[in-house]
């Protein structure tokens, strides 16, 4: 079996940048993607905060540029679902839906996905007012009414961020206590633009071609009400796509892969980059930075092993 | 005195991306630059490996895009030389050539500069044939013989650039292996104008009012020889611009600032990003990733502090 230098699992911003750098290092590299290239960023129609595009850019256009750039240095992107990775005598055996592959190093760039509410209207109105990223889409909601769903750090941080743009932000949270740190909650409470709807569960999102309102049920009384809004930001967690690696790599309680600054995981020869790893800021530019570093680290790993 | 949220020192790729993110967080932010925006990347004419530009891009164009993007979110870039940073009751006092400023957080993005060889003739002939910037000085050496010293990406990239002008380029490198990407080394080897002198150390630069030749010693045999040339381009590494912070922050033996994955330095409230910090891969895309993370960490630091 052909022994590759690197197999990159995933073709979002992190995986494609890892491919670009691996190609420039002249590593014999395959990229396996489960569906089409892109990852979480395609949940937003456009992106304003990727450095280099002051006028913003469609996310599909950005991903297609990443892909083209990786392919131009000779990276082979193949549609294959990775089922398992295990150690072999020469490195690693990567089992896929369409056969087995051998490689000296593995770069995990499988990304994550936002946890969805799984309610009526949510999928249909995604990108039409329903968003899973305030940093990406906040500026689109200047002087609008926004609902933020969630009670963790991320939800409150995003609510504070969004309040700088929105007319009003209503945080809807199903408990009357927060997982978020009190300091964040206090800041939100002190912000005149932020309201709270506690012990409320959003059951439906209304709107024809864009969001009009949400239906909220009080978990104590059962009473139903509507909150009018143009934006619904859902922050009820993200799920890293790492279950197939749970017996191989150290992960945190949510499944994010633990790495050091050089993207090295708990298994020598396996690197992780982008949204699937535990880190402080999940953005396209940080995914790209991670990807470049992981390819460099894989390259050094191979060189130093010879 | 007005208390700012963040003062970013430096306006290269890292500083401008930190500015972009700080602006999006609605932080009251100043960027201080010593000269003009850009940093080390402007020493190269164009860049192929910044994700998003498959056809490559001029570095001045890329930096002007970064700057425009930061300014569009309200970031104020000012020409000021920072002399000292010290703790104050509310955060930090930043002393500059043109007055003092107070800020809750500081983001150090001061970059690095080319390392010198520290050999006889080098300083005396700088600007008279000795150069640290191919982009700047390459066109002055049309049909001349040039020596390039170094074995990293930068050295090989510059050799390829200079070969477009020079009659001959000799790459002198002290090892017989390269840190540079194989794709670059292969291109250089395929270029009929480029020769290699491996396992060679340049010990002196000869010339009265302009460069005539360099003295090279073979590190294995000890044999000395001369290579006649009119230009000497030195690419042997970088020195971080961090001396003014030496009493405040932990640095490594070369002066690079030590940070954790969230760009936090040894002083709470001070963050560092880009080429001035210790890390494994010094690239524009990693500088940008660092910049975004440092702004996010500064934002969280302020939020979590009463």
Coordinates of C-alpha atoms in Angstrom, one line a residue:
Chain A
X1 CA 0.0 0.0 0.0
X2 CA 1.3 3.5 -0.9
X3 CA 2.5 5.3 2.2
X4 CA 1.5 8.9 2.1
X5 CA 3.2 11.7 4.0
X6 CA -0.1 13.2 5.3
X7 CA -3.8 12.5 5.2
X8 CA -5.9 15.6 6.1
X9 CA -9.4 14.7 7.3
X10 CA -11.8 17.5 6.4
X11 CA -11.8 20.3 3.8
X12 CA -13.0 23.4 5.6
X13 CA -10.8 26.5 6.2
X14 CA -8.3 24.6 8.4
X15 CA -8.0 21.5 6.2
X16 CA -7.6 23.4 3.0
X17 CA -4.9 25.7 4.5
X18 CA -3.2 22.6 5.9
X19 CA -3.3 21.2 2.3
X20 CA -1.9 24.5 0.9
X21 CA 1.1 24.4 3.2
X22 CA 1.6 20.6 2.9
X23 CA 1.7 21.0 -0.9
X24 CA 4.2 23.7 -0.6
X25 CA 6.3 21.4 1.5
X26 CA 6.0 18.9 -1.3
X27 CA 4.4 16.4 1.0
X28 CA 2.5 13.6 -0.7
X29 CA -0.9 14.6 0.8
X30 CA -4.5 13.5 0.4
X31 CA -7.5 15.5 1.7
X32 CA -10.5 13.4 2.5
X33 CA -13.8 15.3 2.7
X34 CA -17.1 13.8 3.8
X35 CA -19.3 16.1 1.8
X36 CA -18.3 19.2 -0.1
X37 CA -15.6 21.6 1.0
X38 CA -16.4 24.4 3.4
X39 CA -17.3 23.6 6.9
X40 CA -19.1 25.7 9.5
X41 CA -18.4 29.0 7.7
X42 CA -20.9 28.2 5.0
X43 CA -23.6 28.7 7.7
X44 CA -23.1 32.4 7.0
X45 CA -23.7 33.8 3.6
X46 CA -20.8 36.2 3.7
X47 CA -17.8 37.1 5.8
X48 CA -16.5 40.5 6.8
X49 CA -13.8 39.6 9.2
X50 CA -11.4 37.5 7.2
X51 CA -8.4 39.8 6.7
X52 CA -7.8 40.8 3.1
X53 CA -11.3 41.4 2.0
X54 CA -12.4 44.9 3.2
X55 CA -15.6 44.8 1.3
X56 CA -16.5 41.3 2.6
X57 CA -16.8 38.2 0.5
X58 CA -19.3 35.4 0.0
X59 CA -18.3 32.4 2.0
X60 CA -18.6 30.0 -0.9
X61 CA -16.3 32.2 -2.9
X62 CA -13.8 32.3 -0.1
X63 CA -13.9 28.5 0.2
X64 CA -13.5 28.0 -3.5
X65 CA -10.4 30.2 -3.4
X66 CA -8.9 28.2 -0.6
X67 CA -9.7 25.0 -2.6
X68 CA -8.2 26.3 -5.8
X69 CA -5.1 27.5 -4.0
X70 CA -4.6 24.0 -2.4
X71 CA -5.2 22.2 -5.7
X72 CA -2.7 24.5 -7.5
X73 CA 0.1 23.1 -5.3
X74 CA -1.0 19.6 -6.2
X75 CA -3.3 18.6 -3.3
X76 CA -5.7 15.8 -4.1
X77 CA -9.1 16.3 -2.5
X78 CA -11.2 13.1 -2.4
X79 CA -14.7 12.4 -1.3
X80 CA -14.3 9.8 1.4
X81 CA -15.8 9.3 4.8
X82 CA -13.2 8.4 7.4
X83 CA -14.4 5.6 9.7
X84 CA -11.4 4.9 11.8
X85 CA -7.7 5.9 12.3
X86 CA -5.3 3.5 14.0
X87 CA -1.6 3.1 14.4
X88 CA 0.3 0.9 11.9
X89 CA 3.9 -0.1 11.7
X90 CA 4.8 2.8 9.4
X91 CA 2.5 5.4 11.0
X92 CA -1.3 5.2 10.6
X93 CA -3.9 3.2 8.9
X94 CA -6.9 5.4 7.8
X95 CA -10.0 3.3 7.2
X96 CA -12.6 5.0 4.9
X97 CA -15.9 4.2 3.3
X98 CA -13.9 3.4 0.1
X99 CA -10.8 1.5 1.2
X100 CA -7.8 1.8 3.5
X101 CA -4.9 4.2 3.3
X102 CA -1.5 4.4 5.0
X103 CA 0.1 7.6 6.0
X104 CA 3.0 8.9 8.1
X105 CA 0.9 11.6 9.7
X106 CA -2.7 12.5 10.1
X107 CA -4.1 16.1 10.3
X108 CA -7.6 16.2 11.8
X109 CA -9.6 19.1 10.5
X110 CA -13.1 17.7 10.8
X111 CA -14.6 20.9 12.2
X112 CA -17.7 21.1 14.4
X113 CA -21.2 21.9 14.0
X114 CA -23.5 24.2 16.0
X115 CA -26.0 22.4 18.1
X116 CA -29.4 23.1 16.6
X117 CA -32.6 23.7 18.5
X118 CA -34.3 21.2 16.2
X119 CA -37.6 23.3 16.1
X120 CA -39.9 24.3 13.4
X121 CA -38.7 27.2 11.1
X122 CA -35.1 26.9 12.2
X123 CA -33.6 25.1 9.2
X124 CA -35.8 27.0 6.7
X125 CA -34.8 30.4 8.1
X126 CA -31.1 29.7 8.5
X127 CA -29.3 32.5 6.7
X128 CA -32.5 34.5 6.7
X129 CA -32.3 35.8 10.2
X130 CA -31.4 32.6 12.0
X131 CA -27.6 32.6 12.7
X132 CA -25.2 30.6 14.8
X133 CA -22.4 33.2 14.8
X134 CA -22.7 36.8 16.1
X135 CA -19.2 37.8 15.2
X136 CA -20.0 36.9 11.6
X137 CA -23.5 38.2 11.2
X138 CA -23.9 40.9 14.0
X139 CA -23.2 43.8 11.7
X140 CA -26.1 42.8 9.4
X141 CA -28.5 43.5 12.3
X142 CA -27.9 47.2 13.0
X143 CA -30.9 48.8 14.8
X144 CA -32.8 45.5 14.6
X145 CA -34.4 43.5 17.4
X146 CA -32.5 40.3 18.1
X147 CA -33.2 37.2 20.2
X148 CA -30.2 35.3 21.6
X149 CA -30.9 31.7 22.7
X150 CA -28.6 30.2 25.4
X151 CA -27.2 30.7 28.8
X152 CA -23.5 29.9 28.6
X153 CA -20.5 32.1 28.2
X154 CA -20.7 32.1 24.5
X155 CA -24.4 33.2 24.5
X156 CA -23.8 36.1 26.9
X157 CA -20.6 37.2 25.2
X158 CA -22.4 37.2 21.8
X159 CA -25.3 39.1 23.3
X160 CA -23.0 41.8 24.6
X161 CA -21.3 41.9 21.2
X162 CA -24.6 42.0 19.3
X163 CA -25.9 44.8 21.6
X164 CA -23.4 47.1 20.1
X165 CA -25.3 46.8 16.8
X166 CA -28.8 45.9 17.6
X167 CA -31.7 48.1 18.8
X168 CA -32.6 45.5 21.4
X169 CA -31.3 42.0 22.4
X170 CA -33.5 39.6 24.3
X171 CA -31.6 36.7 25.8
X172 CA -34.0 33.7 26.1
X173 CA -32.7 31.0 28.5
X174 CA -34.6 28.0 29.7
X175 CA -33.4 28.2 33.3
X176 CA -33.3 31.0 35.8
X177 CA -29.7 30.5 36.4
X178 CA -26.7 30.7 34.0
X179 CA -23.8 28.5 33.2
X180 CA -22.1 31.8 32.1
X181 CA -19.8 33.5 34.6
X182 CA -21.7 36.0 36.8
X183 CA -19.5 38.8 35.7
X184 CA -20.8 38.4 32.1
X185 CA -24.3 38.1 33.3
X186 CA -24.0 41.2 35.4
X187 CA -22.6 43.1 32.4
X188 CA -25.5 42.0 30.3
X189 CA -28.0 43.0 33.0
X190 CA -26.4 46.4 33.2
X191 CA -26.7 46.9 29.5
X192 CA -29.8 48.9 28.7
X193 CA -30.2 47.3 25.3
X194 CA -30.3 43.7 26.8
X195 CA -33.5 42.1 28.2
X196 CA -33.9 38.7 29.6
X197 CA -36.6 36.1 29.1
X198 CA -35.8 33.4 31.7
X199 CA -37.4 30.0 32.0
X200 CA -38.4 30.3 28.4
X201 CA -38.0 27.7 25.7
X202 CA -38.2 28.7 22.1
X203 CA -40.5 26.3 20.3
X204 CA -40.9 27.8 16.8
X205 CA -39.4 30.5 14.6
X206 CA -41.8 32.5 12.5
X207 CA -41.3 34.2 9.2
X208 CA -41.9 33.7 5.5
X209 CA -38.7 34.7 3.8
X210 CA -37.1 36.2 6.9
X211 CA -37.5 36.0 10.6
X212 CA -40.5 37.9 12.2
X213 CA -40.8 36.4 15.7
X214 CA -40.2 33.4 17.9
X215 CA -42.7 31.5 20.0
X216 CA -41.6 31.0 23.6
X217 CA -43.1 28.8 26.2
X218 CA -42.6 29.4 29.9
X219 CA -41.4 26.2 31.4
X220 CA -43.0 26.8 34.8
X221 CA -46.4 28.1 33.8
X222 CA -46.7 26.6 30.3
X223 CA -47.8 30.1 29.1
X224 CA -47.0 30.8 25.4
X225 CA -46.0 34.2 24.0
X226 CA -44.3 35.7 21.0
X227 CA -41.2 37.8 20.9
X228 CA -40.9 39.9 17.7
X229 CA -37.4 40.0 16.2
X230 CA -35.5 40.1 12.9
X231 CA -32.6 38.0 14.1
X232 CA -32.4 34.7 16.1
X233 CA -28.9 33.8 17.3
X234 CA -28.6 30.3 18.6
X235 CA -25.8 29.5 21.0
X236 CA -26.6 26.2 22.7
X237 CA -23.2 24.7 22.1
X238 CA -21.1 23.3 19.2
X239 CA -20.4 19.7 18.6
X240 CA -16.9 18.8 17.3
X241 CA -16.8 16.0 14.7
X242 CA -14.4 13.8 16.7
X243 CA -16.3 10.8 17.9
X244 CA -14.5 8.4 15.5
X245 CA -11.3 9.4 17.3
X246 CA -12.5 9.0 20.9
X247 CA -10.4 6.0 21.6
X248 CA -7.2 7.4 20.1
X249 CA -6.9 11.1 21.2
X250 CA -7.3 13.1 24.4
X251 CA -10.4 15.2 24.1
X252 CA -12.1 17.6 26.6
X253 CA -15.5 16.9 28.1
X254 CA -17.3 18.2 25.0
X255 CA -15.2 16.2 22.5
X256 CA -12.8 18.9 21.4
X257 CA -9.3 17.6 20.7
X258 CA -6.6 18.8 23.1
X259 CA -3.5 20.2 21.3
X260 CA -0.4 22.2 22.2
X261 CA 0.5 25.5 20.3
X262 CA 2.0 23.4 17.5
X263 CA -1.3 21.5 17.0
X264 CA 0.2 18.2 18.3
X265 CA -2.3 15.9 19.9
X266 CA -1.8 13.2 22.5
X267 CA -0.7 10.8 19.7
X268 CA 2.7 11.6 18.1
X269 CA 2.1 12.0 14.4
X270 CA -1.5 13.1 14.7
X271 CA -2.2 16.9 14.5
X272 CA -5.5 18.7 14.9
X273 CA -6.5 22.1 13.6
X274 CA -9.6 24.4 13.3
X275 CA -13.0 24.0 15.0
X276 CA -12.4 20.4 16.1
X277 CA -9.8 21.4 18.6
X278 CA -10.1 23.0 22.0
X279 CA -9.2 26.7 21.7
X280 CA -10.4 30.2 22.6
X281 CA -11.6 31.6 19.3
X282 CA -13.3 29.8 16.5
X283 CA -12.9 31.9 13.3
X284 CA -11.9 31.4 9.7
X285 CA -8.6 33.2 10.2
X286 CA -7.7 31.2 13.3
X287 CA -8.7 27.9 11.5
X288 CA -6.3 28.9 8.6
X289 CA -3.5 29.8 11.0
X290 CA -4.0 26.4 12.7
X291 CA -4.0 24.6 9.4
X292 CA -0.7 26.2 8.3
X293 CA 0.9 25.3 11.7
X294 CA -0.3 21.7 11.6
X295 CA 1.2 21.1 8.2
X296 CA 4.5 22.7 9.3
X297 CA 4.4 20.5 12.4
X298 CA 3.7 17.3 10.4
X299 CA 6.5 18.2 8.0
X300 CA 8.9 18.7 10.9
X301 CA 7.7 15.4 12.5
X302 CA 8.5 13.5 9.3
X303 CA 11.9 15.2 8.8
X304 CA 12.9 14.6 12.4
X305 CA 11.9 10.9 12.3
X306 CA 14.1 10.0 9.4
Chain B
X1 CA -6.5 61.1 30.7
X2 CA -8.7 59.2 28.4
X3 CA -8.7 55.4 29.3
X4 CA -8.7 53.3 26.1
X5 CA -9.7 49.7 26.0
X6 CA -6.7 48.6 24.0
X7 CA -3.5 50.0 22.5
X8 CA -2.0 47.9 19.8
X9 CA 1.7 48.5 19.2
X10 CA 2.6 47.8 15.6
X11 CA 0.7 47.8 12.3
X12 CA 1.8 44.7 10.4
X13 CA -0.4 41.7 9.7
X14 CA -0.8 40.9 13.3
X15 CA -1.5 44.4 14.6
X16 CA -3.9 45.2 11.8
X17 CA -5.9 42.0 12.3
X18 CA -5.9 42.7 16.1
X19 CA -7.3 46.1 15.2
X20 CA -10.0 44.6 12.9
X21 CA -11.2 42.3 15.7
X22 CA -10.9 44.9 18.4
X23 CA -13.0 47.3 16.3
X24 CA -15.6 44.6 15.7
X25 CA -15.7 44.1 19.5
X26 CA -16.4 47.8 19.7
X27 CA -13.4 48.3 21.8
X28 CA -12.0 51.9 22.0
X29 CA -8.7 51.1 20.3
X30 CA -5.6 52.9 19.1
X31 CA -2.9 51.4 16.9
X32 CA 0.5 53.0 17.2
X33 CA 3.0 52.5 14.3
X34 CA 6.6 53.5 14.3
X35 CA 6.9 53.9 10.5
X36 CA 4.3 53.0 7.9
X37 CA 2.0 49.9 8.0
X38 CA 3.2 46.5 6.8
X39 CA 6.0 45.0 8.8
X40 CA 8.4 42.3 7.5
X41 CA 6.2 41.0 4.7
X42 CA 6.9 44.2 2.7
X43 CA 10.5 42.9 2.4
X44 CA 9.0 40.4 -0.1
X45 CA 7.4 41.7 -3.3
X46 CA 4.5 39.3 -3.5
X47 CA 2.9 36.5 -1.5
X48 CA 1.5 33.1 -2.8
X49 CA 0.7 31.4 0.5
X50 CA -1.8 33.7 2.1
X51 CA -5.1 31.7 1.9
X52 CA -7.7 33.4 -0.3
X53 CA -5.5 34.6 -3.2
X54 CA -4.8 31.6 -5.5
X55 CA -3.0 33.8 -8.0
X56 CA -0.9 35.5 -5.4
X57 CA -0.9 39.2 -4.5
X58 CA 1.5 42.0 -4.1
X59 CA 2.4 42.5 -0.4
X60 CA 1.7 46.2 -0.5
X61 CA -1.8 45.5 -1.8
X62 CA -2.4 42.9 0.9
X63 CA -1.3 45.3 3.7
X64 CA -3.4 48.1 2.3
X65 CA -6.4 45.8 2.3
X66 CA -5.7 44.8 6.0
X67 CA -5.4 48.5 6.8
X68 CA -8.6 49.5 5.0
X69 CA -10.5 46.7 6.8
X70 CA -9.3 47.8 10.2
X71 CA -10.1 51.5 9.5
X72 CA -13.5 50.6 8.3
X73 CA -14.4 49.3 11.7
X74 CA -13.2 52.6 13.2
X75 CA -9.6 51.8 14.2
X76 CA -7.4 54.9 14.6
X77 CA -3.9 54.3 13.3
X78 CA -1.4 56.8 14.6
X79 CA 2.3 57.4 13.9
X80 CA 3.9 57.2 17.3
X81 CA 7.0 55.5 18.6
X82 CA 6.4 53.6 21.9
X83 CA 9.2 54.1 24.4
X84 CA 7.8 52.3 27.5
X85 CA 4.9 50.4 28.9
X86 CA 4.2 50.3 32.6
X87 CA 1.5 49.3 35.0
X88 CA -0.8 52.1 36.2
X89 CA -3.8 52.1 38.6
X90 CA -6.3 51.5 35.8
X91 CA -4.2 49.2 33.6
X92 CA -1.2 50.5 31.7
X93 CA 0.6 53.7 30.9
X94 CA 2.0 53.8 27.3
X95 CA 4.7 56.4 26.9
X96 CA 5.4 57.5 23.4
X97 CA 7.5 60.0 21.5
X98 CA 4.4 62.2 21.5
X99 CA 2.8 61.9 24.9
X100 CA 1.4 59.4 27.3
X101 CA -1.7 57.2 26.9
X102 CA -3.7 55.1 29.3
X103 CA -5.3 51.8 28.4
X104 CA -6.9 48.8 30.0
X105 CA -5.0 46.4 27.8
X106 CA -1.9 46.3 25.5
X107 CA -1.5 44.2 22.4
X108 CA 2.2 43.9 21.4
X109 CA 2.5 43.4 17.6
X110 CA 5.9 45.0 17.1
X111 CA 7.2 42.3 14.7
X112 CA 10.8 41.5 14.1
X113 CA 13.6 42.6 11.8
X114 CA 16.3 40.7 9.8
X115 CA 19.2 39.4 11.8
X116 CA 22.7 40.6 10.7
X117 CA 25.7 38.3 10.2
X118 CA 27.9 40.4 12.4
X119 CA 31.0 39.9 10.2
X120 CA 33.7 42.2 8.9
X121 CA 32.6 44.5 6.1
X122 CA 28.9 43.9 6.7
X123 CA 28.0 47.2 8.4
X124 CA 30.5 49.3 6.4
X125 CA 29.1 48.0 3.0
X126 CA 25.4 48.0 4.0
X127 CA 23.7 50.0 1.3
X128 CA 26.8 49.6 -0.9
X129 CA 26.0 46.1 -2.0
X130 CA 24.9 44.5 1.3
X131 CA 21.1 44.3 1.6
X132 CA 18.4 42.7 3.7
X133 CA 15.6 43.2 1.2
X134 CA 15.5 41.8 -2.3
X135 CA 12.3 43.7 -3.1
X136 CA 13.9 47.0 -2.2
X137 CA 17.2 46.5 -3.8
X138 CA 17.0 43.7 -6.4
X139 CA 16.4 46.0 -9.4
X140 CA 19.8 47.7 -8.6
X141 CA 21.6 44.5 -9.5
X142 CA 20.6 43.9 -13.1
X143 CA 23.1 41.6 -14.8
X144 CA 25.3 41.5 -11.6
X145 CA 26.5 38.5 -9.6
X146 CA 24.7 38.2 -6.3
X147 CA 25.2 36.1 -3.2
X148 CA 22.2 35.1 -1.1
X149 CA 23.0 33.9 2.4
X150 CA 20.5 31.5 4.2
X151 CA 18.5 28.3 3.8
X152 CA 15.0 29.1 5.0
X153 CA 11.8 30.0 2.9
X154 CA 12.7 33.6 2.9
X155 CA 16.2 33.1 1.5
X156 CA 15.0 30.8 -1.3
X157 CA 12.1 33.1 -2.2
X158 CA 14.4 36.0 -2.4
X159 CA 16.9 34.1 -4.5
X160 CA 14.2 33.3 -7.0
X161 CA 13.1 36.9 -7.1
X162 CA 16.6 38.2 -7.5
X163 CA 17.4 35.7 -10.3
X164 CA 14.9 37.7 -12.4
X165 CA 17.4 40.6 -12.3
X166 CA 20.8 39.2 -11.7
X167 CA 23.3 37.5 -14.0
X168 CA 23.9 34.8 -11.4
X169 CA 22.7 34.1 -7.9
X170 CA 24.7 31.9 -5.5
X171 CA 22.9 30.6 -2.5
X172 CA 25.4 30.1 0.4
X173 CA 24.0 28.0 3.2
X174 CA 25.9 26.5 6.1
X175 CA 24.1 23.1 6.1
X176 CA 23.5 20.6 3.3
X177 CA 19.7 20.5 4.1
X178 CA 17.2 23.3 3.9
X179 CA 14.6 24.5 6.3
X180 CA 12.8 26.0 3.3
X181 CA 9.9 24.2 1.7
X182 CA 10.9 21.6 -0.9
X183 CA 8.7 23.4 -3.6
X184 CA 11.0 26.4 -3.3
X185 CA 14.2 24.5 -3.2
X186 CA 13.1 22.5 -6.3
X187 CA 12.3 25.8 -8.1
X188 CA 15.7 27.2 -7.2
X189 CA 17.5 24.1 -8.4
X190 CA 15.6 24.2 -11.7
X191 CA 16.6 27.8 -12.3
X192 CA 19.7 28.0 -14.5
X193 CA 20.7 31.3 -13.0
X194 CA 20.9 29.9 -9.4
X195 CA 23.9 28.0 -8.0
X196 CA 24.3 26.5 -4.5
X197 CA 27.3 26.7 -2.2
X198 CA 26.4 24.3 0.6
X199 CA 28.1 23.8 4.0
X200 CA 29.6 27.2 3.5
X201 CA 29.9 30.1 6.1
X202 CA 30.5 33.6 4.9
X203 CA 33.2 35.1 7.1
X204 CA 33.9 38.5 5.5
X205 CA 32.6 40.8 2.9
X206 CA 35.2 42.5 0.7
X207 CA 35.1 45.8 -1.1
X208 CA 36.2 49.4 -0.7
X209 CA 33.2 51.5 -1.6
X210 CA 31.2 48.7 -2.9
X211 CA 31.0 44.9 -2.5
X212 CA 33.6 42.9 -4.6
X213 CA 33.4 39.4 -3.1
X214 CA 32.8 37.4 0.0
X215 CA 35.1 35.0 1.8
X216 CA 33.5 31.6 2.4
X217 CA 34.7 28.8 4.7
X218 CA 33.7 25.2 4.1
X219 CA 32.4 24.0 7.5
X220 CA 33.5 20.4 6.9
X221 CA 37.0 20.8 5.3
X222 CA 37.8 24.3 6.7
X223 CA 38.9 25.3 3.2
X224 CA 38.5 29.0 2.4
X225 CA 37.5 30.5 -1.0
X226 CA 36.2 33.7 -2.5
X227 CA 33.0 34.2 -4.4
X228 CA 33.1 37.3 -6.5
X229 CA 29.9 39.3 -6.4
X230 CA 28.5 42.8 -6.4
X231 CA 25.5 42.1 -4.1
X232 CA 25.2 40.3 -0.8
X233 CA 21.7 39.5 0.4
X234 CA 21.4 38.3 4.0
X235 CA 18.4 36.2 5.1
X236 CA 19.6 34.4 8.3
X237 CA 16.7 34.9 10.6
X238 CA 14.9 37.6 12.5
X239 CA 15.2 39.6 15.8
X240 CA 12.0 40.5 17.6
X241 CA 11.4 44.2 18.4
X242 CA 10.8 43.7 22.1
X243 CA 13.8 45.3 23.9
X244 CA 11.6 48.1 25.3
X245 CA 9.5 45.4 27.1
X246 CA 12.4 43.4 28.5
X247 CA 11.8 44.4 32.2
X248 CA 8.0 43.8 31.9
X249 CA 7.5 40.5 30.0
X250 CA 9.0 37.0 29.9
X251 CA 10.9 36.5 26.7
X252 CA 13.0 33.6 25.3
X253 CA 16.8 33.7 24.8
X254 CA 16.3 35.5 21.5
X255 CA 13.9 38.1 22.8
X256 CA 10.7 36.5 21.5
X257 CA 7.8 37.1 23.9
X258 CA 6.4 33.9 25.6
X259 CA 2.7 33.5 25.4
X260 CA 0.1 30.8 25.9
X261 CA -2.4 29.7 23.2
X262 CA -4.6 32.7 24.0
X263 CA -1.7 35.1 23.4
X264 CA -1.5 36.0 27.1
X265 CA 2.0 37.2 28.2
X266 CA 3.4 36.9 31.7
X267 CA 1.6 40.2 32.5
X268 CA -2.2 40.0 32.9
X269 CA -3.7 42.5 30.4
X270 CA -0.8 42.4 28.0
X271 CA -1.1 40.2 24.9
X272 CA 1.4 39.5 22.1
X273 CA 0.9 38.4 18.5
X274 CA 2.7 37.9 15.3
X275 CA 6.5 37.8 14.7
X276 CA 7.4 39.3 18.1
X277 CA 6.2 36.2 20.0
X278 CA 7.8 32.8 20.3
X279 CA 6.1 30.3 18.0
X280 CA 6.7 27.5 15.5
X281 CA 5.7 29.2 12.2
X282 CA 6.2 32.8 11.2
X283 CA 3.8 33.5 8.3
X284 CA 1.3 36.2 7.4
X285 CA -1.6 33.8 8.0
X286 CA -0.4 32.8 11.5
X287 CA 0.3 36.5 12.3
X288 CA -3.3 37.2 11.4
X289 CA -4.7 34.3 13.5
X290 CA -2.6 35.5 16.4
X291 CA -3.9 39.0 16.0
X292 CA -7.6 37.9 16.1
X293 CA -7.0 35.8 19.1
X294 CA -5.2 38.6 21.0
X295 CA -8.0 41.0 20.4
X296 CA -10.5 38.4 21.6
X297 CA -8.5 37.7 24.7
X298 CA -8.2 41.4 25.5
X299 CA -11.9 41.7 25.1
X300 CA -12.6 38.8 27.5
X301 CA -10.0 40.2 29.9
X302 CA -11.9 43.5 30.1
X303 CA -15.3 41.9 30.3
X304 CA -14.2 39.5 33.1
X305 CA -12.6 42.3 35.1
X306 CA -14.9 44.6 37.0

